[in-house]
């Protein structure tokens, strides 16, 4: 038979077929390595050559370390992990394991191994007269001090202690507490009080280089209407409440007395603050007015002195100035959340809602030498596909 | 052999699967060892087989050799006189499959079969089995002896096909009258729609009918002497005056059938089609009232004692509220539907911390008093079915109570509705119908549900009123057995229900063991009367924002598309029960 149909087109066609097949099979591609299976059965892949260092985050609430050197692994696969926090020396991960009625504050080595429970929230239901109560406790969002000696976390463990100052109901809102890492079973010290009824505090973290300053999101209803949400960023000296027993207390909207100071105004909902590695800038997320989009922003840190006199009206006005005058919007998306700085402060990672899943992205930052204003350089890079847990904080380490 | 010749041979090899070659085919010519139903090998027989393509070839007679007229008995093998018999005839040069026979090659040959060179298959052809690529379509009108028309096949075809107008037995076929094209078009259309309709009907029967029939038309038994409250609604659910629908909220199918437990939600939805208004009267499940035939009980126990029938009768007799229809909603159905669509992605606008959430679904379905603690973090996230239910249902995690809950419900609706409007939902509709089965029951018919939901869609949110018969309409108390109950305060309740349900003199408050009926009055306490129009301004802003978002996202046409089979209407009814609000659109 005469092979007259064989021509130069044939090898080209074969080459195209091979290329398309290899693309489908992920052969020779840098587009991502599958590390997990998503909530709806989809593959979760990581673009491992697009970042340096390691990300600790949760996928389907299993704890993963995504390594820029192409060795991503899963550390805890219990399906109930939230909010990993890596110790400053890089040896430990504090995280939350959530059960039906309570959660535990746990610890695992960054190299894996056995999980140790630092504090358990387990309890029981019990009747107090005609009222059914319980001794279960939530723990959440651990954060390390810069020297690794102290662990901050959220908890409702004092929920039965504040009836007199609330409305004859348990204080379920999460407040900020601390324990020494050397003795995590010690009685927690109150660090930042909540306002009754709208969710308490979230997203707590220390300010790098400033051991006596923390930042967090504070949820409350406004004092005037008691229906409008005030969601603001606050800073505070984490030692003030502990050093002044019986002086401060949580309370109703507009009430209470604590050493916190707002650094954003209540007219916009600002959440999830993250200090830059040098402690001079704060990345945060803002919801727009009609709840249809979120923005990723950076503002300079307010003056260091604001936490010294937090209840002074002049200081309170001063604390808002950098937000009001120097805040810069970087990105806007339908859902964007959980900003985290790269260890060298030149990049910002965040979780963005992309094609029906929450995925990790990285934006390169550039800072104006004169004004200090940050902006995004180039186009952000999508690191994961298939979905990570949007409600769980990631960590970025060397 | 040329490439085209090979291809032709290959496609002819597949022809034995053609039923015309069945066991009852006209006897084979000696020397042509065709075995019915057995594929042929590409050997010398191939050329003979090719003769079968001339289904209406010479000897078939009429102008539609391969069409219905030439196969008066239908497409069966017995009625295909063409084919193997033509093996008898000498093969013309064109039948060798060489380039001269098919000068345009295999592809053009193929196009001839399905392309414009042939008219659409006649009616009888629809029933023929699928043709393999390159096979001929019998029934071409090119004329006797034609394969694909002279221009394509050449004269050699006709040579092979033998003398026209005769079958192998030498009998001349009757000449058939040609059916006009317009008639064939009409017949084709009719057949198309017949098949389409049949397919849809079969699809509905297989995938939906059983599920839907277990949801709708679940009639209640009327008590002896009781009049049918819907006797006047001859024109449908919204054809008459005000109607009342009893929404019963519970969780599992076990609570609907057999051993009843309790109805955790008793809400009377009152609809006035004339004024286009809707109200919802929520009756505390712990109301301590006479249950017909059982003495004093909590209202939720009426459901346990006698199901929907007794719940309905209790409300009718104790408060004089006529119940036209009911809908029973199991919360697990909501969980299943959310899971079926892959969950919902929402921005949790503030943390949800609830120490007393009713843990009454799933494994705890039989324990209505089980409690669960909730801790849902704020921020954008994916919610699975159980978590989505917790998010929309929690009452204790909002200082602003039902308004905050409504905002959360609208948020989940905004995330859910686009999923239900996505064309992909068609793949899930059968499962959604099955998910609803056992978790949604009503005595309404499907048409009633659709009318009701269309009506609800057109409602002005500011005209939806909600009343809860908590304090000052009732107060806490203790039953003779020591149980914690809620005691209705008739002096407060009667004016309310008289006015908002327009009961007139039929309003009653038969709540004591004495059975006394307090007189109605016209004073109407305003406490616990919640009208969305008078909601706190700040929260209304949130609600309005949510509603805007929702309506924007719901405006896609496929919302209606997914309602083709009524599933959307049933879903809306379920959501109305789960959210305890008609504002589900």
PDB file of C-alpha atoms in Angstrom, chain A residues 10-265:
ATOM      1  CA  UNK A  10       1.422  13.954  10.876  1.00  0.00           C
ATOM      2  CA  UNK A  11       4.249  14.486  13.377  1.00  0.00           C
ATOM      3  CA  UNK A  12       2.885  17.929  14.183  1.00  0.00           C
ATOM      4  CA  UNK A  13      -0.495  16.412  14.838  1.00  0.00           C
ATOM      5  CA  UNK A  14       1.063  13.742  17.022  1.00  0.00           C
ATOM      6  CA  UNK A  15       3.009  16.360  18.898  1.00  0.00           C
ATOM      7  CA  UNK A  16      -0.141  18.349  19.592  1.00  0.00           C
ATOM      8  CA  UNK A  17      -1.886  15.221  20.825  1.00  0.00           C
ATOM      9  CA  UNK A  18       0.999  14.411  23.147  1.00  0.00           C
ATOM     10  CA  UNK A  19       1.078  17.947  24.496  1.00  0.00           C
ATOM     11  CA  UNK A  20      -2.619  18.013  25.128  1.00  0.00           C
ATOM     12  CA  UNK A  21      -2.501  14.622  26.801  1.00  0.00           C
ATOM     13  CA  UNK A  22       0.374  15.647  29.047  1.00  0.00           C
ATOM     14  CA  UNK A  23      -1.514  18.773  29.957  1.00  0.00           C
ATOM     15  CA  UNK A  24      -4.532  16.742  30.940  1.00  0.00           C
ATOM     16  CA  UNK A  25      -2.431  14.359  32.988  1.00  0.00           C
ATOM     17  CA  UNK A  26      -0.355  17.046  34.635  1.00  0.00           C
ATOM     18  CA  UNK A  27       2.823  15.693  33.105  1.00  0.00           C
ATOM     19  CA  UNK A  28       5.520  18.255  32.760  1.00  0.00           C
ATOM     20  CA  UNK A  29       3.245  20.962  34.039  1.00  0.00           C
ATOM     21  CA  UNK A  30       3.987  23.563  36.650  1.00  0.00           C
ATOM     22  CA  UNK A  31       0.323  24.351  37.108  1.00  0.00           C
ATOM     23  CA  UNK A  32      -0.055  22.473  40.356  1.00  0.00           C
ATOM     24  CA  UNK A  33       0.432  19.376  42.365  1.00  0.00           C
ATOM     25  CA  UNK A  34      -2.559  17.639  43.805  1.00  0.00           C
ATOM     26  CA  UNK A  35      -2.401  17.640  47.575  1.00  0.00           C
ATOM     27  CA  UNK A  36      -5.943  16.870  48.639  1.00  0.00           C
ATOM     28  CA  UNK A  37      -9.495  16.245  47.557  1.00  0.00           C
ATOM     29  CA  UNK A  38     -11.922  19.089  48.051  1.00  0.00           C
ATOM     30  CA  UNK A  39     -15.282  19.213  49.748  1.00  0.00           C
ATOM     31  CA  UNK A  40     -17.167  18.207  46.652  1.00  0.00           C
ATOM     32  CA  UNK A  41     -14.665  15.676  45.408  1.00  0.00           C
ATOM     33  CA  UNK A  42     -12.617  18.082  43.323  1.00  0.00           C
ATOM     34  CA  UNK A  43      -8.820  17.959  43.242  1.00  0.00           C
ATOM     35  CA  UNK A  44      -7.020  20.547  45.335  1.00  0.00           C
ATOM     36  CA  UNK A  45      -3.768  21.481  43.665  1.00  0.00           C
ATOM     37  CA  UNK A  46      -0.923  23.743  44.697  1.00  0.00           C
ATOM     38  CA  UNK A  47       1.320  25.756  42.424  1.00  0.00           C
ATOM     39  CA  UNK A  48       4.440  24.985  44.389  1.00  0.00           C
ATOM     40  CA  UNK A  49       6.964  26.945  42.390  1.00  0.00           C
ATOM     41  CA  UNK A  50       5.142  30.223  42.864  1.00  0.00           C
ATOM     42  CA  UNK A  51       6.142  30.971  46.431  1.00  0.00           C
ATOM     43  CA  UNK A  52       9.007  30.664  48.854  1.00  0.00           C
ATOM     44  CA  UNK A  53       8.720  29.229  52.337  1.00  0.00           C
ATOM     45  CA  UNK A  54       5.824  27.270  53.762  1.00  0.00           C
ATOM     46  CA  UNK A  55       2.121  27.776  54.187  1.00  0.00           C
ATOM     47  CA  UNK A  56       0.334  26.087  57.059  1.00  0.00           C
ATOM     48  CA  UNK A  57      -3.370  25.992  56.373  1.00  0.00           C
ATOM     49  CA  UNK A  58      -6.388  23.721  56.433  1.00  0.00           C
ATOM     50  CA  UNK A  59      -8.095  21.960  53.560  1.00  0.00           C
ATOM     51  CA  UNK A  60     -11.345  20.259  54.497  1.00  0.00           C
ATOM     52  CA  UNK A  61     -10.189  21.083  58.000  1.00  0.00           C
ATOM     53  CA  UNK A  62      -7.172  18.841  57.751  1.00  0.00           C
ATOM     54  CA  UNK A  63      -3.862  20.532  58.534  1.00  0.00           C
ATOM     55  CA  UNK A  64      -1.480  20.833  55.591  1.00  0.00           C
ATOM     56  CA  UNK A  65       1.920  22.312  55.080  1.00  0.00           C
ATOM     57  CA  UNK A  66       2.388  23.579  51.530  1.00  0.00           C
ATOM     58  CA  UNK A  67       6.084  23.807  50.869  1.00  0.00           C
ATOM     59  CA  UNK A  68       7.626  25.894  48.128  1.00  0.00           C
ATOM     60  CA  UNK A  69      10.188  23.136  47.634  1.00  0.00           C
ATOM     61  CA  UNK A  70       7.518  20.781  46.326  1.00  0.00           C
ATOM     62  CA  UNK A  71       7.111  18.643  49.452  1.00  0.00           C
ATOM     63  CA  UNK A  72       3.615  19.471  50.634  1.00  0.00           C
ATOM     64  CA  UNK A  73       2.252  17.119  53.279  1.00  0.00           C
ATOM     65  CA  UNK A  74      -0.715  16.692  55.556  1.00  0.00           C
ATOM     66  CA  UNK A  75       0.051  16.850  59.273  1.00  0.00           C
ATOM     67  CA  UNK A  76      -3.339  16.267  60.897  1.00  0.00           C
ATOM     68  CA  UNK A  77      -6.183  14.544  59.081  1.00  0.00           C
ATOM     69  CA  UNK A  78      -8.961  14.590  61.638  1.00  0.00           C
ATOM     70  CA  UNK A  79     -11.195  16.856  59.571  1.00  0.00           C
ATOM     71  CA  UNK A  80     -11.820  19.286  62.430  1.00  0.00           C
ATOM     72  CA  UNK A  81      -8.710  21.494  62.450  1.00  0.00           C
ATOM     73  CA  UNK A  82      -8.912  25.295  62.490  1.00  0.00           C
ATOM     74  CA  UNK A  83      -6.494  28.220  62.668  1.00  0.00           C
ATOM     75  CA  UNK A  84      -2.936  26.845  62.852  1.00  0.00           C
ATOM     76  CA  UNK A  85      -0.342  29.165  64.408  1.00  0.00           C
ATOM     77  CA  UNK A  86       3.387  28.452  64.109  1.00  0.00           C
ATOM     78  CA  UNK A  87       5.673  29.327  67.024  1.00  0.00           C
ATOM     79  CA  UNK A  88       8.332  31.975  66.355  1.00  0.00           C
ATOM     80  CA  UNK A  89      11.091  29.346  66.469  1.00  0.00           C
ATOM     81  CA  UNK A  90       9.251  27.339  63.824  1.00  0.00           C
ATOM     82  CA  UNK A  91       9.096  24.197  65.952  1.00  0.00           C
ATOM     83  CA  UNK A  92       5.458  24.037  66.992  1.00  0.00           C
ATOM     84  CA  UNK A  93       2.013  24.507  65.582  1.00  0.00           C
ATOM     85  CA  UNK A  94      -0.773  25.466  67.947  1.00  0.00           C
ATOM     86  CA  UNK A  95      -4.185  24.800  66.442  1.00  0.00           C
ATOM     87  CA  UNK A  96      -7.818  24.180  67.259  1.00  0.00           C
ATOM     88  CA  UNK A  97      -9.623  20.852  66.976  1.00  0.00           C
ATOM     89  CA  UNK A  98     -13.345  21.338  67.023  1.00  0.00           C
ATOM     90  CA  UNK A  99     -15.857  18.801  68.313  1.00  0.00           C
ATOM     91  CA  UNK A 100     -19.633  18.937  68.357  1.00  0.00           C
ATOM     92  CA  UNK A 101     -20.005  20.748  71.671  1.00  0.00           C
ATOM     93  CA  UNK A 102     -16.514  22.099  72.344  1.00  0.00           C
ATOM     94  CA  UNK A 103     -13.025  22.561  70.986  1.00  0.00           C
ATOM     95  CA  UNK A 104      -9.482  21.811  72.155  1.00  0.00           C
ATOM     96  CA  UNK A 105      -6.332  23.898  71.937  1.00  0.00           C
ATOM     97  CA  UNK A 106      -3.765  21.466  70.563  1.00  0.00           C
ATOM     98  CA  UNK A 107      -0.098  21.364  69.685  1.00  0.00           C
ATOM     99  CA  UNK A 108       1.925  19.414  67.150  1.00  0.00           C
ATOM    100  CA  UNK A 109       5.526  19.604  66.004  1.00  0.00           C
ATOM    101  CA  UNK A 110       6.022  21.217  62.609  1.00  0.00           C
ATOM    102  CA  UNK A 111       7.704  17.990  61.602  1.00  0.00           C
ATOM    103  CA  UNK A 112       4.557  16.036  62.523  1.00  0.00           C
ATOM    104  CA  UNK A 113       4.065  13.385  65.170  1.00  0.00           C
ATOM    105  CA  UNK A 114       1.646  13.082  68.056  1.00  0.00           C
ATOM    106  CA  UNK A 115      -0.884  15.770  68.859  1.00  0.00           C
ATOM    107  CA  UNK A 116      -0.824  17.149  72.396  1.00  0.00           C
ATOM    108  CA  UNK A 117      -3.868  18.829  73.883  1.00  0.00           C
ATOM    109  CA  UNK A 118      -2.921  22.009  75.709  1.00  0.00           C
ATOM    110  CA  UNK A 119      -6.442  22.816  76.877  1.00  0.00           C
ATOM    111  CA  UNK A 120      -9.643  20.889  76.368  1.00  0.00           C
ATOM    112  CA  UNK A 121     -13.075  22.407  76.195  1.00  0.00           C
ATOM    113  CA  UNK A 122     -14.873  19.177  76.999  1.00  0.00           C
ATOM    114  CA  UNK A 123     -17.624  19.374  79.603  1.00  0.00           C
ATOM    115  CA  UNK A 124     -21.197  18.299  80.187  1.00  0.00           C
ATOM    116  CA  UNK A 125     -24.753  19.537  80.321  1.00  0.00           C
ATOM    117  CA  UNK A 126     -26.150  20.096  83.793  1.00  0.00           C
ATOM    118  CA  UNK A 127     -29.216  21.584  85.386  1.00  0.00           C
ATOM    119  CA  UNK A 128     -28.829  24.740  87.425  1.00  0.00           C
ATOM    120  CA  UNK A 129     -32.242  24.881  89.061  1.00  0.00           C
ATOM    121  CA  UNK A 130     -34.718  24.886  86.182  1.00  0.00           C
ATOM    122  CA  UNK A 131     -32.089  26.004  83.708  1.00  0.00           C
ATOM    123  CA  UNK A 132     -30.098  23.633  81.546  1.00  0.00           C
ATOM    124  CA  UNK A 133     -26.503  24.804  81.380  1.00  0.00           C
ATOM    125  CA  UNK A 134     -23.241  23.273  80.338  1.00  0.00           C
ATOM    126  CA  UNK A 135     -19.562  23.374  81.116  1.00  0.00           C
ATOM    127  CA  UNK A 136     -18.366  22.995  77.527  1.00  0.00           C
ATOM    128  CA  UNK A 137     -15.927  25.601  76.270  1.00  0.00           C
ATOM    129  CA  UNK A 138     -14.857  26.864  72.883  1.00  0.00           C
ATOM    130  CA  UNK A 139     -11.259  27.722  72.125  1.00  0.00           C
ATOM    131  CA  UNK A 140     -10.207  29.507  68.956  1.00  0.00           C
ATOM    132  CA  UNK A 141      -7.514  31.239  66.925  1.00  0.00           C
ATOM    133  CA  UNK A 142      -4.290  30.776  68.920  1.00  0.00           C
ATOM    134  CA  UNK A 143      -1.507  33.321  68.421  1.00  0.00           C
ATOM    135  CA  UNK A 144       2.072  33.340  69.699  1.00  0.00           C
ATOM    136  CA  UNK A 145       3.970  36.167  71.334  1.00  0.00           C
ATOM    137  CA  UNK A 146       7.163  37.143  69.527  1.00  0.00           C
ATOM    138  CA  UNK A 147       9.324  35.330  72.071  1.00  0.00           C
ATOM    139  CA  UNK A 148       7.131  32.246  72.035  1.00  0.00           C
ATOM    140  CA  UNK A 149       6.461  32.434  75.758  1.00  0.00           C
ATOM    141  CA  UNK A 150       2.758  33.324  75.605  1.00  0.00           C
ATOM    142  CA  UNK A 151      -0.207  31.952  73.725  1.00  0.00           C
ATOM    143  CA  UNK A 152      -3.206  34.115  73.039  1.00  0.00           C
ATOM    144  CA  UNK A 153      -6.507  32.467  72.163  1.00  0.00           C
ATOM    145  CA  UNK A 154     -10.233  33.097  72.043  1.00  0.00           C
ATOM    146  CA  UNK A 155     -12.577  31.457  74.491  1.00  0.00           C
ATOM    147  CA  UNK A 156     -15.962  31.644  76.184  1.00  0.00           C
ATOM    148  CA  UNK A 157     -14.741  29.973  79.349  1.00  0.00           C
ATOM    149  CA  UNK A 158     -15.979  32.876  81.505  1.00  0.00           C
ATOM    150  CA  UNK A 159     -19.452  32.707  79.994  1.00  0.00           C
ATOM    151  CA  UNK A 160     -21.124  32.208  83.368  1.00  0.00           C
ATOM    152  CA  UNK A 161     -19.181  34.974  85.097  1.00  0.00           C
ATOM    153  CA  UNK A 162     -20.762  38.067  83.730  1.00  0.00           C
ATOM    154  CA  UNK A 163     -24.479  37.827  84.418  1.00  0.00           C
ATOM    155  CA  UNK A 164     -24.471  40.994  86.498  1.00  0.00           C
ATOM    156  CA  UNK A 165     -23.001  43.042  83.703  1.00  0.00           C
ATOM    157  CA  UNK A 166     -25.043  41.622  80.879  1.00  0.00           C
ATOM    158  CA  UNK A 167     -28.685  40.698  80.676  1.00  0.00           C
ATOM    159  CA  UNK A 168     -29.011  37.769  82.960  1.00  0.00           C
ATOM    160  CA  UNK A 169     -27.682  35.498  80.272  1.00  0.00           C
ATOM    161  CA  UNK A 170     -24.364  33.748  79.728  1.00  0.00           C
ATOM    162  CA  UNK A 171     -21.655  35.709  77.945  1.00  0.00           C
ATOM    163  CA  UNK A 172     -21.200  33.459  74.935  1.00  0.00           C
ATOM    164  CA  UNK A 173     -19.166  35.938  72.943  1.00  0.00           C
ATOM    165  CA  UNK A 174     -15.548  34.961  72.493  1.00  0.00           C
ATOM    166  CA  UNK A 175     -13.012  37.005  74.448  1.00  0.00           C
ATOM    167  CA  UNK A 176      -9.210  37.035  74.271  1.00  0.00           C
ATOM    168  CA  UNK A 177      -7.183  35.228  76.917  1.00  0.00           C
ATOM    169  CA  UNK A 178      -3.565  34.241  77.388  1.00  0.00           C
ATOM    170  CA  UNK A 179      -1.664  31.412  79.019  1.00  0.00           C
ATOM    171  CA  UNK A 180       2.078  30.871  79.344  1.00  0.00           C
ATOM    172  CA  UNK A 181       3.264  28.292  76.853  1.00  0.00           C
ATOM    173  CA  UNK A 182       5.295  26.705  79.649  1.00  0.00           C
ATOM    174  CA  UNK A 183       2.106  26.078  81.629  1.00  0.00           C
ATOM    175  CA  UNK A 184      -0.841  26.026  79.271  1.00  0.00           C
ATOM    176  CA  UNK A 185      -3.113  24.494  81.909  1.00  0.00           C
ATOM    177  CA  UNK A 186      -2.831  27.612  84.053  1.00  0.00           C
ATOM    178  CA  UNK A 187      -5.870  29.782  84.598  1.00  0.00           C
ATOM    179  CA  UNK A 188      -6.147  32.001  81.523  1.00  0.00           C
ATOM    180  CA  UNK A 189      -5.678  35.727  81.950  1.00  0.00           C
ATOM    181  CA  UNK A 190      -8.272  37.976  80.359  1.00  0.00           C
ATOM    182  CA  UNK A 191      -6.692  40.075  77.630  1.00  0.00           C
ATOM    183  CA  UNK A 192      -9.518  41.677  75.640  1.00  0.00           C
ATOM    184  CA  UNK A 193     -13.151  41.782  76.641  1.00  0.00           C
ATOM    185  CA  UNK A 194     -16.121  41.362  74.338  1.00  0.00           C
ATOM    186  CA  UNK A 195     -19.329  43.293  74.125  1.00  0.00           C
ATOM    187  CA  UNK A 196     -22.364  41.176  74.833  1.00  0.00           C
ATOM    188  CA  UNK A 197     -24.393  39.744  72.033  1.00  0.00           C
ATOM    189  CA  UNK A 198     -22.738  40.116  68.675  1.00  0.00           C
ATOM    190  CA  UNK A 199     -19.838  37.749  68.515  1.00  0.00           C
ATOM    191  CA  UNK A 200     -17.071  39.158  70.663  1.00  0.00           C
ATOM    192  CA  UNK A 201     -13.514  39.311  69.377  1.00  0.00           C
ATOM    193  CA  UNK A 202     -11.693  37.615  66.483  1.00  0.00           C
ATOM    194  CA  UNK A 203      -8.425  37.565  64.543  1.00  0.00           C
ATOM    195  CA  UNK A 204      -6.152  38.311  67.473  1.00  0.00           C
ATOM    196  CA  UNK A 205      -2.395  38.708  67.004  1.00  0.00           C
ATOM    197  CA  UNK A 206       0.632  40.413  68.497  1.00  0.00           C
ATOM    198  CA  UNK A 207       2.231  43.413  66.855  1.00  0.00           C
ATOM    199  CA  UNK A 208       5.770  42.415  65.804  1.00  0.00           C
ATOM    200  CA  UNK A 209       8.420  44.307  67.717  1.00  0.00           C
ATOM    201  CA  UNK A 210       5.837  45.540  70.224  1.00  0.00           C
ATOM    202  CA  UNK A 211       5.259  42.884  72.895  1.00  0.00           C
ATOM    203  CA  UNK A 212       2.749  45.109  74.678  1.00  0.00           C
ATOM    204  CA  UNK A 213       0.411  45.587  71.758  1.00  0.00           C
ATOM    205  CA  UNK A 214      -2.123  43.267  70.221  1.00  0.00           C
ATOM    206  CA  UNK A 215      -4.672  43.763  67.467  1.00  0.00           C
ATOM    207  CA  UNK A 216      -8.048  42.108  66.880  1.00  0.00           C
ATOM    208  CA  UNK A 217     -11.504  42.472  65.326  1.00  0.00           C
ATOM    209  CA  UNK A 218     -14.239  43.532  67.720  1.00  0.00           C
ATOM    210  CA  UNK A 219     -17.917  42.783  66.993  1.00  0.00           C
ATOM    211  CA  UNK A 220     -20.611  44.792  68.750  1.00  0.00           C
ATOM    212  CA  UNK A 221     -23.960  46.417  68.271  1.00  0.00           C
ATOM    213  CA  UNK A 222     -23.830  50.154  68.381  1.00  0.00           C
ATOM    214  CA  UNK A 223     -24.824  51.935  71.543  1.00  0.00           C
ATOM    215  CA  UNK A 224     -27.442  54.096  69.900  1.00  0.00           C
ATOM    216  CA  UNK A 225     -29.678  51.644  68.084  1.00  0.00           C
ATOM    217  CA  UNK A 226     -28.361  48.376  69.539  1.00  0.00           C
ATOM    218  CA  UNK A 227     -29.176  46.821  66.167  1.00  0.00           C
ATOM    219  CA  UNK A 228     -26.511  48.154  63.815  1.00  0.00           C
ATOM    220  CA  UNK A 229     -23.308  46.163  63.808  1.00  0.00           C
ATOM    221  CA  UNK A 230     -20.084  47.949  64.607  1.00  0.00           C
ATOM    222  CA  UNK A 231     -17.241  45.778  63.355  1.00  0.00           C
ATOM    223  CA  UNK A 232     -13.935  47.495  64.013  1.00  0.00           C
ATOM    224  CA  UNK A 233     -10.244  46.827  64.468  1.00  0.00           C
ATOM    225  CA  UNK A 234      -8.940  47.416  67.962  1.00  0.00           C
ATOM    226  CA  UNK A 235      -5.533  47.521  69.583  1.00  0.00           C
ATOM    227  CA  UNK A 236      -4.744  46.963  73.203  1.00  0.00           C
ATOM    228  CA  UNK A 237      -2.033  46.333  75.753  1.00  0.00           C
ATOM    229  CA  UNK A 238      -2.518  42.616  76.496  1.00  0.00           C
ATOM    230  CA  UNK A 239      -1.306  42.980  80.076  1.00  0.00           C
ATOM    231  CA  UNK A 240      -3.573  45.803  81.246  1.00  0.00           C
ATOM    232  CA  UNK A 241      -6.624  43.786  82.280  1.00  0.00           C
ATOM    233  CA  UNK A 242      -4.550  41.168  84.063  1.00  0.00           C
ATOM    234  CA  UNK A 243      -2.592  43.803  85.941  1.00  0.00           C
ATOM    235  CA  UNK A 244      -5.717  45.644  87.038  1.00  0.00           C
ATOM    236  CA  UNK A 245      -8.101  43.047  88.458  1.00  0.00           C
ATOM    237  CA  UNK A 246     -11.720  44.146  88.937  1.00  0.00           C
ATOM    238  CA  UNK A 247     -11.085  47.427  87.124  1.00  0.00           C
ATOM    239  CA  UNK A 248     -12.233  46.475  83.654  1.00  0.00           C
ATOM    240  CA  UNK A 249     -15.246  44.498  82.542  1.00  0.00           C
ATOM    241  CA  UNK A 250     -17.189  43.593  79.430  1.00  0.00           C
ATOM    242  CA  UNK A 251     -20.682  44.842  78.936  1.00  0.00           C
ATOM    243  CA  UNK A 252     -23.597  45.806  76.823  1.00  0.00           C
ATOM    244  CA  UNK A 253     -23.253  47.818  73.628  1.00  0.00           C
ATOM    245  CA  UNK A 254     -21.823  51.167  74.539  1.00  0.00           C
ATOM    246  CA  UNK A 255     -21.183  49.952  78.049  1.00  0.00           C
ATOM    247  CA  UNK A 256     -18.366  48.062  79.625  1.00  0.00           C
ATOM    248  CA  UNK A 257     -14.968  49.378  80.396  1.00  0.00           C
ATOM    249  CA  UNK A 258     -11.772  47.997  78.965  1.00  0.00           C
ATOM    250  CA  UNK A 259      -8.346  49.134  77.790  1.00  0.00           C
ATOM    251  CA  UNK A 260      -9.019  48.598  74.086  1.00  0.00           C
ATOM    252  CA  UNK A 261      -8.855  51.374  71.527  1.00  0.00           C
ATOM    253  CA  UNK A 262     -10.442  51.423  68.084  1.00  0.00           C
ATOM    254  CA  UNK A 263      -8.152  52.061  65.141  1.00  0.00           C
ATOM    255  CA  UNK A 264     -10.929  52.001  62.516  1.00  0.00           C
ATOM    256  CA  UNK A 265     -14.230  53.838  62.447  1.00  0.00           C
TER     257      UNK A 265
END
